[in-house]
Amino acid sequence: MQSKRGWLIAFEGIDGAGKTTQVDLLAAALRKDGRNVVATREPTDGPHGARIRGLSSRGTPISLEDELECFIEDRKEHVRERIAPALERGDVVITDRYYFSNVAYQGARGLSPAEILERNEALFPPPTAVVLLEMSARHGLGRVRARGEGLNRAYENEDFLARVAEIYAGIERPYLVRVEATGSAQEVHNAVVRALTPLLEAG
């Protein structure tokens, strides 16, 4: 039975950790279980998200502060247009990245992770659960390159991704669960389901 207010589940982790795959697998499993699921991502496909993607692909110079503002404006629209209405309907929202990505990535580039987290927590609904897919920077970068995908040049090096992983590792919230992500997609999915079992059984 769907709960009155929905769940917001965020997948986080460095590039190459398998977030998109795990969002898809969990969404399929929950739909099979009869739940209404909204699968989404950040940056979104809206105007602010498109600007972020454009800046990333072109390597356009932008200050860290302005970059963070782009993400926050995109998230405001995301919450207003997709997340909040779905939660009010009692749906399960599964997002490929949420504000913890800003904490880790913009934090690794020089902004204060604590201040980014504090600001976002004041602006946006808290997640029901965050699944942090943990993987070494070398492994994640290897996966990205094996898929033939490009990264923002500011992100495409092992040292940077190691800093991102270190910031992720330092985030402590009661709703955050950590899952080792170096196994097969199905093995990781099984571990995700085990980690989320208390939530799934409660719902």
PDB file of C-alpha atoms in Angstrom:
ATOM      1  CA  MET A   1       0.000   0.000   0.000  1.00  0.00           C
ATOM      2  CA  GLN A   2       1.376   3.411  -0.969  1.00  0.00           C
ATOM      3  CA  SER A   3       2.038   5.687   1.990  1.00  0.00           C
ATOM      4  CA  LYS A   4       0.165   8.992   2.166  1.00  0.00           C
ATOM      5  CA  ARG A   5       3.278  10.986   1.478  1.00  0.00           C
ATOM      6  CA  GLY A   6       5.767   9.603  -0.980  1.00  0.00           C
ATOM      7  CA  TRP A   7       9.409   8.744  -0.682  1.00  0.00           C
ATOM      8  CA  LEU A   8      12.359  10.635  -2.102  1.00  0.00           C
ATOM      9  CA  ILE A   9      15.301   8.324  -2.772  1.00  0.00           C
ATOM     10  CA  ALA A  10      18.517   9.836  -4.138  1.00  0.00           C
ATOM     11  CA  PHE A  11      21.429   7.948  -5.656  1.00  0.00           C
ATOM     12  CA  GLU A  12      24.815   9.592  -5.209  1.00  0.00           C
ATOM     13  CA  GLY A  13      28.420   8.752  -6.020  1.00  0.00           C
ATOM     14  CA  ILE A  14      31.318   9.677  -8.248  1.00  0.00           C
ATOM     15  CA  ASP A  15      31.155   9.489 -12.035  1.00  0.00           C
ATOM     16  CA  GLY A  16      31.167   5.864 -13.147  1.00  0.00           C
ATOM     17  CA  ALA A  17      29.645   4.496  -9.935  1.00  0.00           C
ATOM     18  CA  GLY A  18      26.534   3.260 -11.767  1.00  0.00           C
ATOM     19  CA  LYS A  19      23.892   5.635 -10.446  1.00  0.00           C
ATOM     20  CA  THR A  20      21.740   5.713 -13.588  1.00  0.00           C
ATOM     21  CA  THR A  21      21.714   1.918 -13.851  1.00  0.00           C
ATOM     22  CA  GLN A  22      20.724   1.536 -10.206  1.00  0.00           C
ATOM     23  CA  VAL A  23      17.970   4.148 -10.512  1.00  0.00           C
ATOM     24  CA  ASP A  24      16.528   2.172 -13.416  1.00  0.00           C
ATOM     25  CA  LEU A  25      16.771  -1.181 -11.621  1.00  0.00           C
ATOM     26  CA  LEU A  26      15.177   0.084  -8.408  1.00  0.00           C
ATOM     27  CA  ALA A  27      12.425   1.885 -10.313  1.00  0.00           C
ATOM     28  CA  ALA A  28      11.600  -1.315 -12.219  1.00  0.00           C
ATOM     29  CA  ALA A  29      11.558  -3.384  -9.029  1.00  0.00           C
ATOM     30  CA  LEU A  30       9.264  -0.967  -7.207  1.00  0.00           C
ATOM     31  CA  ARG A  31       6.903  -0.689 -10.181  1.00  0.00           C
ATOM     32  CA  LYS A  32       6.721  -4.481 -10.290  1.00  0.00           C
ATOM     33  CA  ASP A  33       5.757  -4.290  -6.617  1.00  0.00           C
ATOM     34  CA  GLY A  34       2.845  -2.029  -7.551  1.00  0.00           C
ATOM     35  CA  ARG A  35       4.271   1.342  -6.579  1.00  0.00           C
ATOM     36  CA  ASN A  36       3.994   4.527  -8.592  1.00  0.00           C
ATOM     37  CA  VAL A  37       7.538   5.640  -9.387  1.00  0.00           C
ATOM     38  CA  VAL A  38       8.939   8.857 -10.837  1.00  0.00           C
ATOM     39  CA  ALA A  39      12.536   8.408 -12.016  1.00  0.00           C
ATOM     40  CA  THR A  40      14.385  11.659 -12.583  1.00  0.00           C
ATOM     41  CA  ARG A  41      17.848  13.219 -12.568  1.00  0.00           C
ATOM     42  CA  GLU A  42      19.893  16.311 -11.851  1.00  0.00           C
ATOM     43  CA  PRO A  43      20.829  18.415 -13.671  1.00  0.00           C
ATOM     44  CA  THR A  44      17.367  18.261 -15.216  1.00  0.00           C
ATOM     45  CA  ASP A  45      16.375  18.759 -18.843  1.00  0.00           C
ATOM     46  CA  GLY A  46      14.876  22.165 -17.981  1.00  0.00           C
ATOM     47  CA  PRO A  47      16.410  25.507 -19.001  1.00  0.00           C
ATOM     48  CA  HIS A  48      18.755  25.744 -16.017  1.00  0.00           C
ATOM     49  CA  GLY A  49      19.812  22.121 -16.390  1.00  0.00           C
ATOM     50  CA  ALA A  50      20.429  22.630 -20.098  1.00  0.00           C
ATOM     51  CA  ARG A  51      22.641  25.609 -19.282  1.00  0.00           C
ATOM     52  CA  ILE A  52      24.649  23.513 -16.820  1.00  0.00           C
ATOM     53  CA  ARG A  53      25.136  20.779 -19.399  1.00  0.00           C
ATOM     54  CA  GLY A  54      26.106  23.330 -22.031  1.00  0.00           C
ATOM     55  CA  LEU A  55      28.677  24.960 -19.779  1.00  0.00           C
ATOM     56  CA  SER A  56      30.097  21.541 -18.962  1.00  0.00           C
ATOM     57  CA  SER A  57      30.338  20.336 -22.559  1.00  0.00           C
ATOM     58  CA  ARG A  58      31.897  23.569 -23.812  1.00  0.00           C
ATOM     59  CA  GLY A  59      34.215  24.066 -20.869  1.00  0.00           C
ATOM     60  CA  THR A  60      32.907  27.638 -20.557  1.00  0.00           C
ATOM     61  CA  PRO A  61      34.608  29.568 -17.729  1.00  0.00           C
ATOM     62  CA  ILE A  62      32.222  30.309 -14.862  1.00  0.00           C
ATOM     63  CA  SER A  63      32.827  31.143 -11.221  1.00  0.00           C
ATOM     64  CA  LEU A  64      32.195  28.434  -8.649  1.00  0.00           C
ATOM     65  CA  GLU A  65      29.548  30.617  -7.032  1.00  0.00           C
ATOM     66  CA  ASP A  66      27.684  31.169 -10.308  1.00  0.00           C
ATOM     67  CA  GLU A  67      27.920  27.476 -11.127  1.00  0.00           C
ATOM     68  CA  LEU A  68      26.380  26.599  -7.759  1.00  0.00           C
ATOM     69  CA  GLU A  69      23.586  29.123  -8.346  1.00  0.00           C
ATOM     70  CA  CYS A  70      22.773  27.408 -11.654  1.00  0.00           C
ATOM     71  CA  PHE A  71      22.413  24.097  -9.845  1.00  0.00           C
ATOM     72  CA  ILE A  72      20.232  25.614  -7.134  1.00  0.00           C
ATOM     73  CA  GLU A  73      17.914  27.299  -9.637  1.00  0.00           C
ATOM     74  CA  ASP A  74      17.646  24.034 -11.553  1.00  0.00           C
ATOM     75  CA  ARG A  75      16.824  22.209  -8.311  1.00  0.00           C
ATOM     76  CA  LYS A  76      14.164  24.744  -7.359  1.00  0.00           C
ATOM     77  CA  GLU A  77      12.398  24.070 -10.643  1.00  0.00           C
ATOM     78  CA  HIS A  78      12.926  20.332 -10.259  1.00  0.00           C
ATOM     79  CA  VAL A  79      11.343  20.272  -6.812  1.00  0.00           C
ATOM     80  CA  ARG A  80       8.496  22.564  -7.808  1.00  0.00           C
ATOM     81  CA  GLU A  81       7.608  20.851 -11.076  1.00  0.00           C
ATOM     82  CA  ARG A  82       8.365  17.173 -10.438  1.00  0.00           C
ATOM     83  CA  ILE A  83       9.447  16.172  -6.952  1.00  0.00           C
ATOM     84  CA  ALA A  84       6.942  17.970  -4.717  1.00  0.00           C
ATOM     85  CA  PRO A  85       3.836  17.046  -6.779  1.00  0.00           C
ATOM     86  CA  ALA A  86       4.922  13.398  -6.897  1.00  0.00           C
ATOM     87  CA  LEU A  87       5.513  13.278  -3.143  1.00  0.00           C
ATOM     88  CA  GLU A  88       2.111  14.827  -2.520  1.00  0.00           C
ATOM     89  CA  ARG A  89       0.543  12.066  -4.648  1.00  0.00           C
ATOM     90  CA  GLY A  90       2.303   9.465  -2.542  1.00  0.00           C
ATOM     91  CA  ASP A  91       4.640   8.376  -5.333  1.00  0.00           C
ATOM     92  CA  VAL A  92       8.209   7.167  -4.982  1.00  0.00           C
ATOM     93  CA  VAL A  93      10.672   9.645  -6.503  1.00  0.00           C
ATOM     94  CA  ILE A  94      14.077   8.216  -7.393  1.00  0.00           C
ATOM     95  CA  THR A  95      16.613  10.795  -8.486  1.00  0.00           C
ATOM     96  CA  ASP A  96      19.981  10.301 -10.133  1.00  0.00           C
ATOM     97  CA  ARG A  97      21.840  12.914  -8.030  1.00  0.00           C
ATOM     98  CA  TYR A  98      20.443  15.456  -5.577  1.00  0.00           C
ATOM     99  CA  TYR A  99      22.088  18.254  -3.639  1.00  0.00           C
ATOM    100  CA  PHE A 100      24.788  16.007  -2.184  1.00  0.00           C
ATOM    101  CA  SER A 101      26.441  16.090  -5.606  1.00  0.00           C
ATOM    102  CA  ASN A 102      26.942  19.836  -5.175  1.00  0.00           C
ATOM    103  CA  VAL A 103      28.363  19.254  -1.706  1.00  0.00           C
ATOM    104  CA  ALA A 104      30.913  16.808  -3.111  1.00  0.00           C
ATOM    105  CA  TYR A 105      31.749  18.243  -6.536  1.00  0.00           C
ATOM    106  CA  GLN A 106      31.624  21.982  -5.868  1.00  0.00           C
ATOM    107  CA  GLY A 107      33.179  21.267  -2.481  1.00  0.00           C
ATOM    108  CA  ALA A 108      36.068  19.484  -4.174  1.00  0.00           C
ATOM    109  CA  ARG A 109      36.556  22.529  -6.384  1.00  0.00           C
ATOM    110  CA  GLY A 110      36.948  24.873  -3.440  1.00  0.00           C
ATOM    111  CA  LEU A 111      33.591  25.861  -1.967  1.00  0.00           C
ATOM    112  CA  SER A 112      32.681  24.897   1.596  1.00  0.00           C
ATOM    113  CA  PRO A 113      30.913  21.503   1.658  1.00  0.00           C
ATOM    114  CA  ALA A 114      29.302  22.327   5.000  1.00  0.00           C
ATOM    115  CA  GLU A 115      27.903  25.627   3.724  1.00  0.00           C
ATOM    116  CA  ILE A 116      26.579  24.033   0.521  1.00  0.00           C
ATOM    117  CA  LEU A 117      24.844  21.327   2.544  1.00  0.00           C
ATOM    118  CA  GLU A 118      23.386  23.795   5.031  1.00  0.00           C
ATOM    119  CA  ARG A 119      22.004  26.017   2.283  1.00  0.00           C
ATOM    120  CA  ASN A 120      20.420  23.171   0.361  1.00  0.00           C
ATOM    121  CA  GLU A 121      18.901  21.606   3.451  1.00  0.00           C
ATOM    122  CA  ALA A 122      17.249  24.947   4.189  1.00  0.00           C
ATOM    123  CA  LEU A 123      15.792  25.183   0.672  1.00  0.00           C
ATOM    124  CA  PHE A 124      14.779  21.673  -0.362  1.00  0.00           C
ATOM    125  CA  PRO A 125      12.856  18.672   0.978  1.00  0.00           C
ATOM    126  CA  PRO A 126      14.994  16.140   2.818  1.00  0.00           C
ATOM    127  CA  PRO A 127      15.361  12.765   1.152  1.00  0.00           C
ATOM    128  CA  THR A 128      13.795   9.682   2.657  1.00  0.00           C
ATOM    129  CA  ALA A 129      17.004   7.854   1.804  1.00  0.00           C
ATOM    130  CA  VAL A 130      20.286   8.553   0.044  1.00  0.00           C
ATOM    131  CA  VAL A 131      22.106   5.589  -1.483  1.00  0.00           C
ATOM    132  CA  LEU A 132      25.796   6.430  -1.774  1.00  0.00           C
ATOM    133  CA  LEU A 133      27.413   4.116  -4.323  1.00  0.00           C
ATOM    134  CA  GLU A 134      31.016   3.858  -3.194  1.00  0.00           C
ATOM    135  CA  MET A 135      33.853   3.252  -5.630  1.00  0.00           C
ATOM    136  CA  SER A 136      37.474   4.321  -5.979  1.00  0.00           C
ATOM    137  CA  ALA A 137      38.265   7.260  -8.219  1.00  0.00           C
ATOM    138  CA  ARG A 138      40.452   5.064 -10.437  1.00  0.00           C
ATOM    139  CA  HIS A 139      37.679   2.506 -10.926  1.00  0.00           C
ATOM    140  CA  GLY A 140      35.042   5.153 -11.635  1.00  0.00           C
ATOM    141  CA  LEU A 141      37.209   7.018 -14.125  1.00  0.00           C
ATOM    142  CA  GLY A 142      38.065   3.746 -15.837  1.00  0.00           C
ATOM    143  CA  ARG A 143      34.374   2.954 -16.260  1.00  0.00           C
ATOM    144  CA  VAL A 144      33.628   6.385 -17.700  1.00  0.00           C
ATOM    145  CA  ARG A 145      36.450   6.119 -20.211  1.00  0.00           C
ATOM    146  CA  ALA A 146      35.511   2.532 -21.124  1.00  0.00           C
ATOM    147  CA  ARG A 147      32.037   3.764 -22.044  1.00  0.00           C
ATOM    148  CA  GLY A 148      33.582   6.425 -24.264  1.00  0.00           C
ATOM    149  CA  GLU A 149      31.959   9.200 -22.250  1.00  0.00           C
ATOM    150  CA  GLY A 150      33.552  12.563 -21.668  1.00  0.00           C
ATOM    151  CA  LEU A 151      33.605  14.451 -18.399  1.00  0.00           C
ATOM    152  CA  ASN A 152      33.853  18.123 -17.707  1.00  0.00           C
ATOM    153  CA  ARG A 153      37.567  18.778 -18.024  1.00  0.00           C
ATOM    154  CA  ALA A 154      37.596  20.066 -14.454  1.00  0.00           C
ATOM    155  CA  TYR A 155      36.394  16.629 -13.305  1.00  0.00           C
ATOM    156  CA  GLU A 156      38.311  14.291 -15.606  1.00  0.00           C
ATOM    157  CA  ASN A 157      41.218  13.354 -13.428  1.00  0.00           C
ATOM    158  CA  GLU A 158      41.738  10.838 -10.681  1.00  0.00           C
ATOM    159  CA  ASP A 159      42.921  13.320  -8.057  1.00  0.00           C
ATOM    160  CA  PHE A 160      39.776  15.410  -8.405  1.00  0.00           C
ATOM    161  CA  LEU A 161      37.445  12.408  -8.228  1.00  0.00           C
ATOM    162  CA  ALA A 162      39.371  11.183  -5.174  1.00  0.00           C
ATOM    163  CA  ARG A 163      38.597  14.500  -3.451  1.00  0.00           C
ATOM    164  CA  VAL A 164      34.937  14.113  -4.435  1.00  0.00           C
ATOM    165  CA  ALA A 165      34.878  10.592  -2.978  1.00  0.00           C
ATOM    166  CA  GLU A 166      36.524  11.843   0.215  1.00  0.00           C
ATOM    167  CA  ILE A 167      33.846  14.506   0.705  1.00  0.00           C
ATOM    168  CA  TYR A 168      31.091  11.981   0.048  1.00  0.00           C
ATOM    169  CA  ALA A 169      32.680   9.686   2.635  1.00  0.00           C
ATOM    170  CA  GLY A 170      32.526  12.462   5.215  1.00  0.00           C
ATOM    171  CA  ILE A 171      28.793  13.132   4.859  1.00  0.00           C
ATOM    172  CA  GLU A 172      26.900  11.786   7.856  1.00  0.00           C
ATOM    173  CA  ARG A 173      23.119  11.750   7.812  1.00  0.00           C
ATOM    174  CA  PRO A 174      20.782   9.153   9.370  1.00  0.00           C
ATOM    175  CA  TYR A 175      19.052   8.518   6.054  1.00  0.00           C
ATOM    176  CA  LEU A 176      22.307   7.846   4.146  1.00  0.00           C
ATOM    177  CA  VAL A 177      23.246   4.252   3.325  1.00  0.00           C
ATOM    178  CA  ARG A 178      26.526   3.205   1.734  1.00  0.00           C
ATOM    179  CA  VAL A 179      26.737   0.464  -0.876  1.00  0.00           C
ATOM    180  CA  GLU A 180      29.914  -0.947  -2.417  1.00  0.00           C
ATOM    181  CA  ALA A 181      29.467  -0.425  -6.162  1.00  0.00           C
ATOM    182  CA  THR A 182      32.277  -2.422  -7.773  1.00  0.00           C
ATOM    183  CA  GLY A 183      30.245  -5.594  -8.368  1.00  0.00           C
ATOM    184  CA  SER A 184      27.932  -6.391 -11.256  1.00  0.00           C
ATOM    185  CA  ALA A 185      24.839  -4.241 -11.753  1.00  0.00           C
ATOM    186  CA  GLN A 186      22.631  -7.006 -10.323  1.00  0.00           C
ATOM    187  CA  GLU A 187      24.904  -7.556  -7.324  1.00  0.00           C
ATOM    188  CA  VAL A 188      24.844  -3.849  -6.532  1.00  0.00           C
ATOM    189  CA  HIS A 189      21.059  -3.727  -6.994  1.00  0.00           C
ATOM    190  CA  ASN A 190      20.651  -6.612  -4.541  1.00  0.00           C
ATOM    191  CA  ALA A 191      22.808  -4.739  -2.028  1.00  0.00           C
ATOM    192  CA  VAL A 192      20.750  -1.571  -2.556  1.00  0.00           C
ATOM    193  CA  VAL A 193      17.521  -3.463  -1.876  1.00  0.00           C
ATOM    194  CA  ARG A 194      19.009  -4.971   1.289  1.00  0.00           C
ATOM    195  CA  ALA A 195      20.126  -1.535   2.465  1.00  0.00           C
ATOM    196  CA  LEU A 196      16.676  -0.079   1.807  1.00  0.00           C
ATOM    197  CA  THR A 197      14.719  -3.034   3.229  1.00  0.00           C
ATOM    198  CA  PRO A 198      13.656  -1.237   6.442  1.00  0.00           C
ATOM    199  CA  LEU A 199      12.202   1.593   4.345  1.00  0.00           C
ATOM    200  CA  LEU A 200      10.581  -0.745   1.820  1.00  0.00           C
ATOM    201  CA  GLU A 201       9.006  -2.908   4.513  1.00  0.00           C
ATOM    202  CA  ALA A 202       7.705   0.139   6.377  1.00  0.00           C
ATOM    203  CA  GLY A 203       5.977   1.355   3.209  1.00  0.00           C
TER     204      GLY A 203
END
